[in-house]
PDB file of C-alpha atoms and ligand atoms in Angstrom:
ATOM      1  CA  MET A  20     -31.669  -2.359 -10.409  1.00  0.00           C
ATOM      2  CA  SER A  21     -33.700  -1.484  -7.492  1.00  0.00           C
ATOM      3  CA  ALA A  22     -32.652  -0.891  -3.884  1.00  0.00           C
ATOM      4  CA  ASP A  23     -34.257  -4.179  -3.020  1.00  0.00           C
ATOM      5  CA  ASP A  24     -32.207  -6.037  -5.592  1.00  0.00           C
ATOM      6  CA  ILE A  25     -28.996  -4.523  -3.951  1.00  0.00           C
ATOM      7  CA  GLU A  26     -30.028  -5.309  -0.548  1.00  0.00           C
ATOM      8  CA  ARG A  27     -30.976  -8.894  -1.522  1.00  0.00           C
ATOM      9  CA  ILE A  28     -27.184  -9.292  -2.706  1.00  0.00           C
ATOM     10  CA  ILE A  29     -25.871  -7.675   0.192  1.00  0.00           C
ATOM     11  CA  HIS A  30     -27.738 -10.114   2.472  1.00  0.00           C
ATOM     12  CA  SER A  31     -27.515 -13.237   0.408  1.00  0.00           C
ATOM     13  CA  ARG A  32     -23.671 -13.166  -0.141  1.00  0.00           C
ATOM     14  CA  ILE A  33     -21.755 -15.636   1.823  1.00  0.00           C
ATOM     15  CA  SER A  34     -18.341 -16.917   1.849  1.00  0.00           C
ATOM     16  CA  ALA A  35     -17.581 -20.498   0.754  1.00  0.00           C
ATOM     17  CA  MET A  36     -14.888 -22.880  -0.607  1.00  0.00           C
ATOM     18  CA  THR A  37     -17.123 -25.278  -2.313  1.00  0.00           C
ATOM     19  CA  ILE A  38     -15.610 -24.033  -5.792  1.00  0.00           C
ATOM     20  CA  ASP A  39     -15.409 -26.082  -8.773  1.00  0.00           C
ATOM     21  CA  ARG A  40     -11.509 -25.939  -9.351  1.00  0.00           C
ATOM     22  CA  ASP A  41     -11.888 -27.339 -12.841  1.00  0.00           C
ATOM     23  CA  LYS A  42     -14.397 -24.934 -14.271  1.00  0.00           C
ATOM     24  CA  PRO A  43     -12.574 -21.740 -15.801  1.00  0.00           C
ATOM     25  CA  VAL A  44     -13.379 -18.084 -15.133  1.00  0.00           C
ATOM     26  CA  ALA A  45     -13.460 -15.938 -18.104  1.00  0.00           C
ATOM     27  CA  HIS A  46     -11.064 -13.292 -18.253  1.00  0.00           C
ATOM     28  CA  ASP A  47     -13.750 -10.553 -18.611  1.00  0.00           C
ATOM     29  CA  ILE A  48     -15.355 -11.583 -15.396  1.00  0.00           C
ATOM     30  CA  ILE A  49     -12.149 -11.094 -13.865  1.00  0.00           C
ATOM     31  CA  GLU A  50     -11.592  -7.608 -15.248  1.00  0.00           C
ATOM     32  CA  ARG A  51     -15.003  -6.605 -14.079  1.00  0.00           C
ATOM     33  CA  LEU A  52     -14.343  -7.648 -10.611  1.00  0.00           C
ATOM     34  CA  LEU A  53     -11.048  -5.554 -10.560  1.00  0.00           C
ATOM     35  CA  LEU A  54     -12.982  -2.505 -11.714  1.00  0.00           C
ATOM     36  CA  ALA A  55     -15.481  -3.150  -9.363  1.00  0.00           C
ATOM     37  CA  ALA A  56     -12.782  -3.063  -6.348  1.00  0.00           C
ATOM     38  CA  GLN A  57     -11.249  -0.065  -7.851  1.00  0.00           C
ATOM     39  CA  ALA A  58     -14.544   1.608  -7.572  1.00  0.00           C
ATOM     40  CA  ALA A  59     -14.499   1.780  -3.769  1.00  0.00           C
ATOM     41  CA  PRO A  60     -13.885   5.008  -2.040  1.00  0.00           C
ATOM     42  CA  ASN A  61     -10.252   5.877  -1.344  1.00  0.00           C
ATOM     43  CA  HIS A  62      -9.032   9.198   0.434  1.00  0.00           C
ATOM     44  CA  ARG A  63      -6.867  11.826  -1.456  1.00  0.00           C
ATOM     45  CA  LYS A  64      -7.039   9.662  -4.716  1.00  0.00           C
ATOM     46  CA  THR A  65      -4.156   7.363  -3.579  1.00  0.00           C
ATOM     47  CA  ARG A  66      -5.684   4.429  -5.557  1.00  0.00           C
ATOM     48  CA  PRO A  67      -3.856   1.898  -3.256  1.00  0.00           C
ATOM     49  CA  LEU A  68      -5.259  -1.155  -4.929  1.00  0.00           C
ATOM     50  CA  ARG A  69      -2.940  -3.890  -5.979  1.00  0.00           C
ATOM     51  CA  VAL A  70      -3.895  -7.090  -7.200  1.00  0.00           C
ATOM     52  CA  ALA A  71      -2.228 -10.275  -8.496  1.00  0.00           C
ATOM     53  CA  VAL A  72      -4.384 -12.739 -10.456  1.00  0.00           C
ATOM     54  CA  LEU A  73      -3.053 -16.105 -10.075  1.00  0.00           C
ATOM     55  CA  GLN A  74      -4.290 -18.817 -12.501  1.00  0.00           C
ATOM     56  CA  ASP A  75      -2.980 -22.213 -13.678  1.00  0.00           C
ATOM     57  CA  ASP A  76       0.482 -23.085 -12.530  1.00  0.00           C
ATOM     58  CA  ALA A  77       0.768 -19.592 -10.864  1.00  0.00           C
ATOM     59  CA  ARG A  78      -1.341 -20.950  -7.972  1.00  0.00           C
ATOM     60  CA  PRO A  79       0.953 -24.179  -7.095  1.00  0.00           C
ATOM     61  CA  ARG A  80       4.098 -22.029  -7.500  1.00  0.00           C
ATOM     62  CA  PHE A  81       2.393 -19.457  -5.210  1.00  0.00           C
ATOM     63  CA  GLY A  82       1.788 -22.325  -2.903  1.00  0.00           C
ATOM     64  CA  GLU A  83       5.284 -23.664  -2.983  1.00  0.00           C
ATOM     65  CA  ALA A  84       6.959 -20.444  -2.333  1.00  0.00           C
ATOM     66  CA  VAL A  85       4.577 -19.556   0.755  1.00  0.00           C
ATOM     67  CA  ALA A  86       5.061 -23.155   2.152  1.00  0.00           C
ATOM     68  CA  ASP A  87       8.794 -22.711   1.717  1.00  0.00           C
ATOM     69  CA  ALA A  88       8.797 -19.646   3.835  1.00  0.00           C
ATOM     70  CA  MET A  89       6.710 -21.175   6.334  1.00  0.00           C
ATOM     71  CA  GLN A  90       8.834 -24.126   6.514  1.00  0.00           C
ATOM     72  CA  THR A  91      11.967 -21.837   6.994  1.00  0.00           C
ATOM     73  CA  GLN A  92      10.252 -20.195   9.937  1.00  0.00           C
ATOM     74  CA  GLY A  93       9.536 -23.474  11.522  1.00  0.00           C
ATOM     75  CA  ASP A  94       5.585 -23.489  11.085  1.00  0.00           C
ATOM     76  CA  ASP A  95       3.547 -26.757  11.856  1.00  0.00           C
ATOM     77  CA  GLN A  96       4.486 -29.215   9.151  1.00  0.00           C
ATOM     78  CA  ILE A  97       0.645 -30.058   8.647  1.00  0.00           C
ATOM     79  CA  LYS A  98       0.029 -26.419   7.740  1.00  0.00           C
ATOM     80  CA  VAL A  99       3.257 -26.128   5.590  1.00  0.00           C
ATOM     81  CA  ASP A 100       2.054 -29.291   3.469  1.00  0.00           C
ATOM     82  CA  LYS A 101      -1.507 -28.027   3.237  1.00  0.00           C
ATOM     83  CA  THR A 102      -0.245 -24.862   1.853  1.00  0.00           C
ATOM     84  CA  ARG A 103       1.690 -26.310  -1.029  1.00  0.00           C
ATOM     85  CA  THR A 104      -1.668 -27.359  -2.605  1.00  0.00           C
ATOM     86  CA  LYS A 105      -4.115 -25.093  -1.087  1.00  0.00           C
ATOM     87  CA  TYR A 106      -4.537 -22.327  -3.734  1.00  0.00           C
ATOM     88  CA  GLY A 107      -5.427 -25.039  -6.194  1.00  0.00           C
ATOM     89  CA  ARG A 108      -8.883 -25.276  -4.695  1.00  0.00           C
ATOM     90  CA  ALA A 109     -10.205 -22.421  -6.845  1.00  0.00           C
ATOM     91  CA  PRO A 110      -9.439 -21.715 -10.505  1.00  0.00           C
ATOM     92  CA  VAL A 111      -8.492 -18.169  -9.813  1.00  0.00           C
ATOM     93  CA  VAL A 112      -6.911 -16.677  -6.858  1.00  0.00           C
ATOM     94  CA  LEU A 113      -6.627 -12.870  -6.096  1.00  0.00           C
ATOM     95  CA  VAL A 114      -3.865 -11.780  -4.030  1.00  0.00           C
ATOM     96  CA  VAL A 115      -5.112  -8.391  -2.962  1.00  0.00           C
ATOM     97  CA  ALA A 116      -2.699  -5.681  -1.570  1.00  0.00           C
ATOM     98  CA  SER A 117      -2.695  -2.009  -0.476  1.00  0.00           C
ATOM     99  CA  ALA A 118      -0.026   0.372  -1.278  1.00  0.00           C
ATOM    100  CA  VAL A 119       1.871   2.474   1.593  1.00  0.00           C
ATOM    101  CA  GLY A 120       0.715   5.945   2.178  1.00  0.00           C
ATOM    102  CA  ALA A 121       2.679   9.210   2.758  1.00  0.00           C
ATOM    103  CA  SER A 122       1.751   8.917   6.455  1.00  0.00           C
ATOM    104  CA  GLU A 123       0.688   6.305   8.821  1.00  0.00           C
ATOM    105  CA  LEU A 124      -2.791   7.488   8.571  1.00  0.00           C
ATOM    106  CA  GLU A 125      -2.750   7.330   4.897  1.00  0.00           C
ATOM    107  CA  THR A 126      -1.382   3.859   4.966  1.00  0.00           C
ATOM    108  CA  GLU A 127      -4.362   2.981   7.253  1.00  0.00           C
ATOM    109  CA  GLU A 128      -6.945   4.581   5.154  1.00  0.00           C
ATOM    110  CA  ASN A 129      -5.522   2.831   2.073  1.00  0.00           C
ATOM    111  CA  ARG A 130      -6.064  -0.517   3.848  1.00  0.00           C
ATOM    112  CA  TYR A 131      -9.854   0.377   4.417  1.00  0.00           C
ATOM    113  CA  ALA A 132     -10.209   1.479   0.874  1.00  0.00           C
ATOM    114  CA  VAL A 133      -8.896  -1.942  -0.411  1.00  0.00           C
ATOM    115  CA  ALA A 134     -10.899  -3.854   2.249  1.00  0.00           C
ATOM    116  CA  ALA A 135     -14.083  -1.959   0.654  1.00  0.00           C
ATOM    117  CA  GLY A 136     -12.815  -2.922  -2.894  1.00  0.00           C
ATOM    118  CA  ILE A 137     -12.832  -6.508  -1.791  1.00  0.00           C
ATOM    119  CA  GLN A 138     -16.343  -6.194  -0.592  1.00  0.00           C
ATOM    120  CA  ASN A 139     -17.454  -4.624  -4.052  1.00  0.00           C
ATOM    121  CA  MET A 140     -15.807  -7.772  -5.539  1.00  0.00           C
ATOM    122  CA  LEU A 141     -17.565 -10.157  -3.351  1.00  0.00           C
ATOM    123  CA  LEU A 142     -20.884  -8.538  -3.970  1.00  0.00           C
ATOM    124  CA  LEU A 143     -20.456  -8.662  -7.824  1.00  0.00           C
ATOM    125  CA  ILE A 144     -19.181 -12.272  -7.437  1.00  0.00           C
ATOM    126  CA  ASP A 145     -22.522 -13.157  -5.692  1.00  0.00           C
ATOM    127  CA  ALA A 146     -24.577 -11.206  -8.194  1.00  0.00           C
ATOM    128  CA  LEU A 147     -22.679 -13.316 -11.116  1.00  0.00           C
ATOM    129  CA  GLY A 148     -23.737 -16.536  -9.341  1.00  0.00           C
ATOM    130  CA  MET A 149     -20.257 -17.220  -8.377  1.00  0.00           C
ATOM    131  CA  THR A 150     -18.476 -18.229  -5.213  1.00  0.00           C
ATOM    132  CA  ALA A 151     -15.561 -16.743  -3.164  1.00  0.00           C
ATOM    133  CA  LEU A 152     -13.834 -16.804   0.118  1.00  0.00           C
ATOM    134  CA  TRP A 153     -11.636 -13.986   1.603  1.00  0.00           C
ATOM    135  CA  SER A 154      -8.854 -15.432   3.581  1.00  0.00           C
ATOM    136  CA  THR A 155      -5.667 -14.116   5.458  1.00  0.00           C
ATOM    137  CA  PRO A 156      -2.183 -14.390   4.339  1.00  0.00           C
ATOM    138  CA  ALA A 157      -0.284 -16.806   6.707  1.00  0.00           C
ATOM    139  CA  LYS A 158       1.790 -15.047   9.278  1.00  0.00           C
ATOM    140  CA  GLY A 159       5.555 -14.180   8.375  1.00  0.00           C
ATOM    141  CA  THR A 160       5.153 -14.737   4.563  1.00  0.00           C
ATOM    142  CA  HIS A 161       4.497 -11.256   3.797  1.00  0.00           C
ATOM    143  CA  SER A 162       7.803 -10.652   1.642  1.00  0.00           C
ATOM    144  CA  THR A 163       7.599 -13.999  -0.111  1.00  0.00           C
ATOM    145  CA  MET A 164       3.965 -13.024  -1.279  1.00  0.00           C
ATOM    146  CA  THR A 165       4.759  -9.542  -2.424  1.00  0.00           C
ATOM    147  CA  GLN A 166       7.998 -10.707  -4.098  1.00  0.00           C
ATOM    148  CA  PHE A 167       5.948 -13.622  -6.096  1.00  0.00           C
ATOM    149  CA  CYS A 168       3.136 -11.102  -6.960  1.00  0.00           C
ATOM    150  CA  GLN A 169       5.561  -8.546  -8.235  1.00  0.00           C
ATOM    151  CA  PHE A 170       4.347  -5.881  -5.622  1.00  0.00           C
ATOM    152  CA  ASP A 171       6.444  -3.474  -3.881  1.00  0.00           C
ATOM    153  CA  ASP A 172       7.694  -4.828  -0.494  1.00  0.00           C
ATOM    154  CA  THR A 173       5.867  -1.879   1.128  1.00  0.00           C
ATOM    155  CA  ASP A 174       2.634  -3.175  -0.116  1.00  0.00           C
ATOM    156  CA  HIS A 175       0.582  -4.990   2.323  1.00  0.00           C
ATOM    157  CA  VAL A 176      -1.420  -8.065   1.600  1.00  0.00           C
ATOM    158  CA  VAL A 177      -5.036  -7.189   2.857  1.00  0.00           C
ATOM    159  CA  GLY A 178      -6.486 -10.651   1.607  1.00  0.00           C
ATOM    160  CA  ILE A 179      -6.309 -13.755  -0.619  1.00  0.00           C
ATOM    161  CA  VAL A 180      -9.651 -14.181  -2.529  1.00  0.00           C
ATOM    162  CA  TYR A 181     -10.333 -17.614  -3.701  1.00  0.00           C
ATOM    163  CA  LEU A 182     -12.819 -17.408  -6.848  1.00  0.00           C
ATOM    164  CA  GLY A 183     -14.779 -19.615  -8.942  1.00  0.00           C
ATOM    165  CA  TRP A 184     -18.123 -21.207  -9.894  1.00  0.00           C
ATOM    166  CA  GLY A 185     -19.914 -22.874  -6.788  1.00  0.00           C
ATOM    167  CA  THR A 186     -20.620 -26.562  -6.537  1.00  0.00           C
ATOM    168  CA  ARG A 187     -23.470 -26.111  -3.987  1.00  0.00           C
ATOM    169  CA  GLU A 188     -26.574 -24.189  -3.847  1.00  0.00           C
ATOM    170  CA  ALA A 189     -26.050 -21.198  -1.792  1.00  0.00           C
ATOM    171  CA  VAL A 190     -27.639 -21.157   1.792  1.00  0.00           C
ATOM    172  CA  THR A 191     -28.991 -18.015   3.502  1.00  0.00           C
ATOM    173  CA  LYS A 192     -27.282 -16.971   6.562  1.00  0.00           C
ATOM    174  CA  ASP A 193     -28.632 -15.434   9.735  1.00  0.00           C
ATOM    175  CA  ARG A 194     -26.452 -12.568  10.871  1.00  0.00           C
ATOM    176  CA  PRO A 195     -26.722 -11.056  14.152  1.00  0.00           C
ATOM    177  CA  ALA A 196     -27.791  -7.222  14.419  1.00  0.00           C
ATOM    178  CA  PRO A 197     -24.826  -4.713  14.718  1.00  0.00           C
ATOM    179  CA  VAL A 198     -23.808  -3.051  17.905  1.00  0.00           C
ATOM    180  CA  VAL A 199     -25.464   0.506  17.504  1.00  0.00           C
ATOM    181  CA  HIS A 200     -25.577   3.464  19.675  1.00  0.00           C
ATOM    182  CA  TRP A 201     -28.754   5.629  18.477  1.00  0.00           C
ATOM    183  CA  LEU A 202     -27.995   9.035  20.073  1.00  0.00           C
ATOM    184  CA  THR A 203     -30.268  12.108  19.893  1.00  0.00           C
TER     185      THR A 203
HETATM  186  C1  FMN B  29     -10.017  -9.647   6.643  1.00  0.00           C
HETATM  187  C2  FMN B  29     -10.593 -10.945   6.856  1.00  0.00           C
HETATM  188  C3  FMN B  29      -9.840 -12.118   6.773  1.00  0.00           C
HETATM  189  C4  FMN B  29     -10.449 -13.367   6.781  1.00  0.00           C
HETATM  190  N1  FMN B  29      -9.631 -14.513   6.842  1.00  0.00           N
HETATM  191  C5  FMN B  29     -10.120 -15.705   6.864  1.00  0.00           C
HETATM  192  C6  FMN B  29      -9.382 -16.953   6.526  1.00  0.00           C
HETATM  193  O1  FMN B  29      -8.048 -16.935   6.699  1.00  0.00           O
HETATM  194  N2  FMN B  29     -10.069 -18.091   6.423  1.00  0.00           N
HETATM  195  C7  FMN B  29     -11.341 -18.212   6.576  1.00  0.00           C
HETATM  196  O2  FMN B  29     -11.847 -19.379   6.377  1.00  0.00           O
HETATM  197  N3  FMN B  29     -12.120 -17.198   6.635  1.00  0.00           N
HETATM  198  C8  FMN B  29     -11.537 -15.959   6.723  1.00  0.00           C
HETATM  199  N4  FMN B  29     -12.416 -14.735   6.887  1.00  0.00           N
HETATM  200  C9  FMN B  29     -13.856 -15.031   6.854  1.00  0.00           C
HETATM  201  C10 FMN B  29     -14.551 -15.180   5.749  1.00  0.00           C
HETATM  202  O3  FMN B  29     -14.056 -14.619   4.597  1.00  0.00           O
HETATM  203  C11 FMN B  29     -15.918 -15.137   5.886  1.00  0.00           C
HETATM  204  O4  FMN B  29     -16.069 -13.761   5.602  1.00  0.00           O
HETATM  205  C12 FMN B  29     -16.558 -15.363   7.177  1.00  0.00           C
HETATM  206  O5  FMN B  29     -16.459 -16.869   7.252  1.00  0.00           O
HETATM  207  C13 FMN B  29     -18.073 -15.010   7.350  1.00  0.00           C
HETATM  208  O6  FMN B  29     -18.788 -15.622   6.311  1.00  0.00           O
HETATM  209  P1  FMN B  29     -19.650 -14.754   5.492  1.00  0.00           P
HETATM  210  O7  FMN B  29     -18.909 -14.046   4.499  1.00  0.00           O
HETATM  211  O8  FMN B  29     -20.311 -15.849   4.698  1.00  0.00           O
HETATM  212  O9  FMN B  29     -20.603 -13.904   6.189  1.00  0.00           O
HETATM  213  C14 FMN B  29     -11.751 -13.513   6.597  1.00  0.00           C
HETATM  214  C15 FMN B  29     -12.679 -12.340   6.502  1.00  0.00           C
HETATM  215  C16 FMN B  29     -11.883 -11.122   6.679  1.00  0.00           C
HETATM  216  C17 FMN B  29     -12.700  -9.752   6.586  1.00  0.00           C
END
C-alpha cells in the first residue's frame, strides 16, 4: 500500500448511521478491528484499551439498562424511549473504554491512546468498505455502562461505535484546513 492509498482512506472516511442492521459482520472482521485499535500508541505500555462487543440481544439489553438509568435520573422522556432501541441500529456496537492510570496524567494519556485506537478502527472500517459512527455515552450512565460491559468501574467509556455495512454510497466531505502556527 502506498502513502497515497493511506491518504485516500484518511480523507475519504466519513461517519454515518446509514447501516444495514440485518447484515451480519463476520467475527474475524471484528477481531481485526480490535487489533487495529490496540496498535495505537500508548505511553508506558499501559495498554488501556477495553472493549465490549455487543451483538444480537446484548444491544437491546444494553439499551434498556442505559434507558433505565436515564429514566431514574429524570432525563427527557423522548431521549429515554429512543435509547431503549437505538443500539439496534447497527449489527455491532463497540463500547470502547480506557483504563484508569497510576496518576491523573496517565489516565489522561490513556484516553488519548484509546481515542487514537478508535481512529485506527475507523480507518480500517473505511478500507473494508464498511460504515461506522463514533458516539458519546449519555451523561450520568457511566456506571451502568461499565457494569453491563463487565469493565472495572474506574474504566472510562470513551466512545460507542456503531458498526456495520453501509446502505448508501459514501459521499466525500470537504473539511476545513486545521489551525496551524508555522514557526521558524
Ligand atoms: C469524542 C467524539 C464523540 C462524538 N459523539 C457523537 C455523538 O454522540 N453523536 C454523533 O452523532 N456524533 C458524534 N461524534 C461525531 C461523529 O462521530 C463524526 O466524527 C462527526 O459527525 C464528523 O463526521 P466525520 O467523521 O464524517 O468527519 C463524536 C465524535 C467524537 C470524536
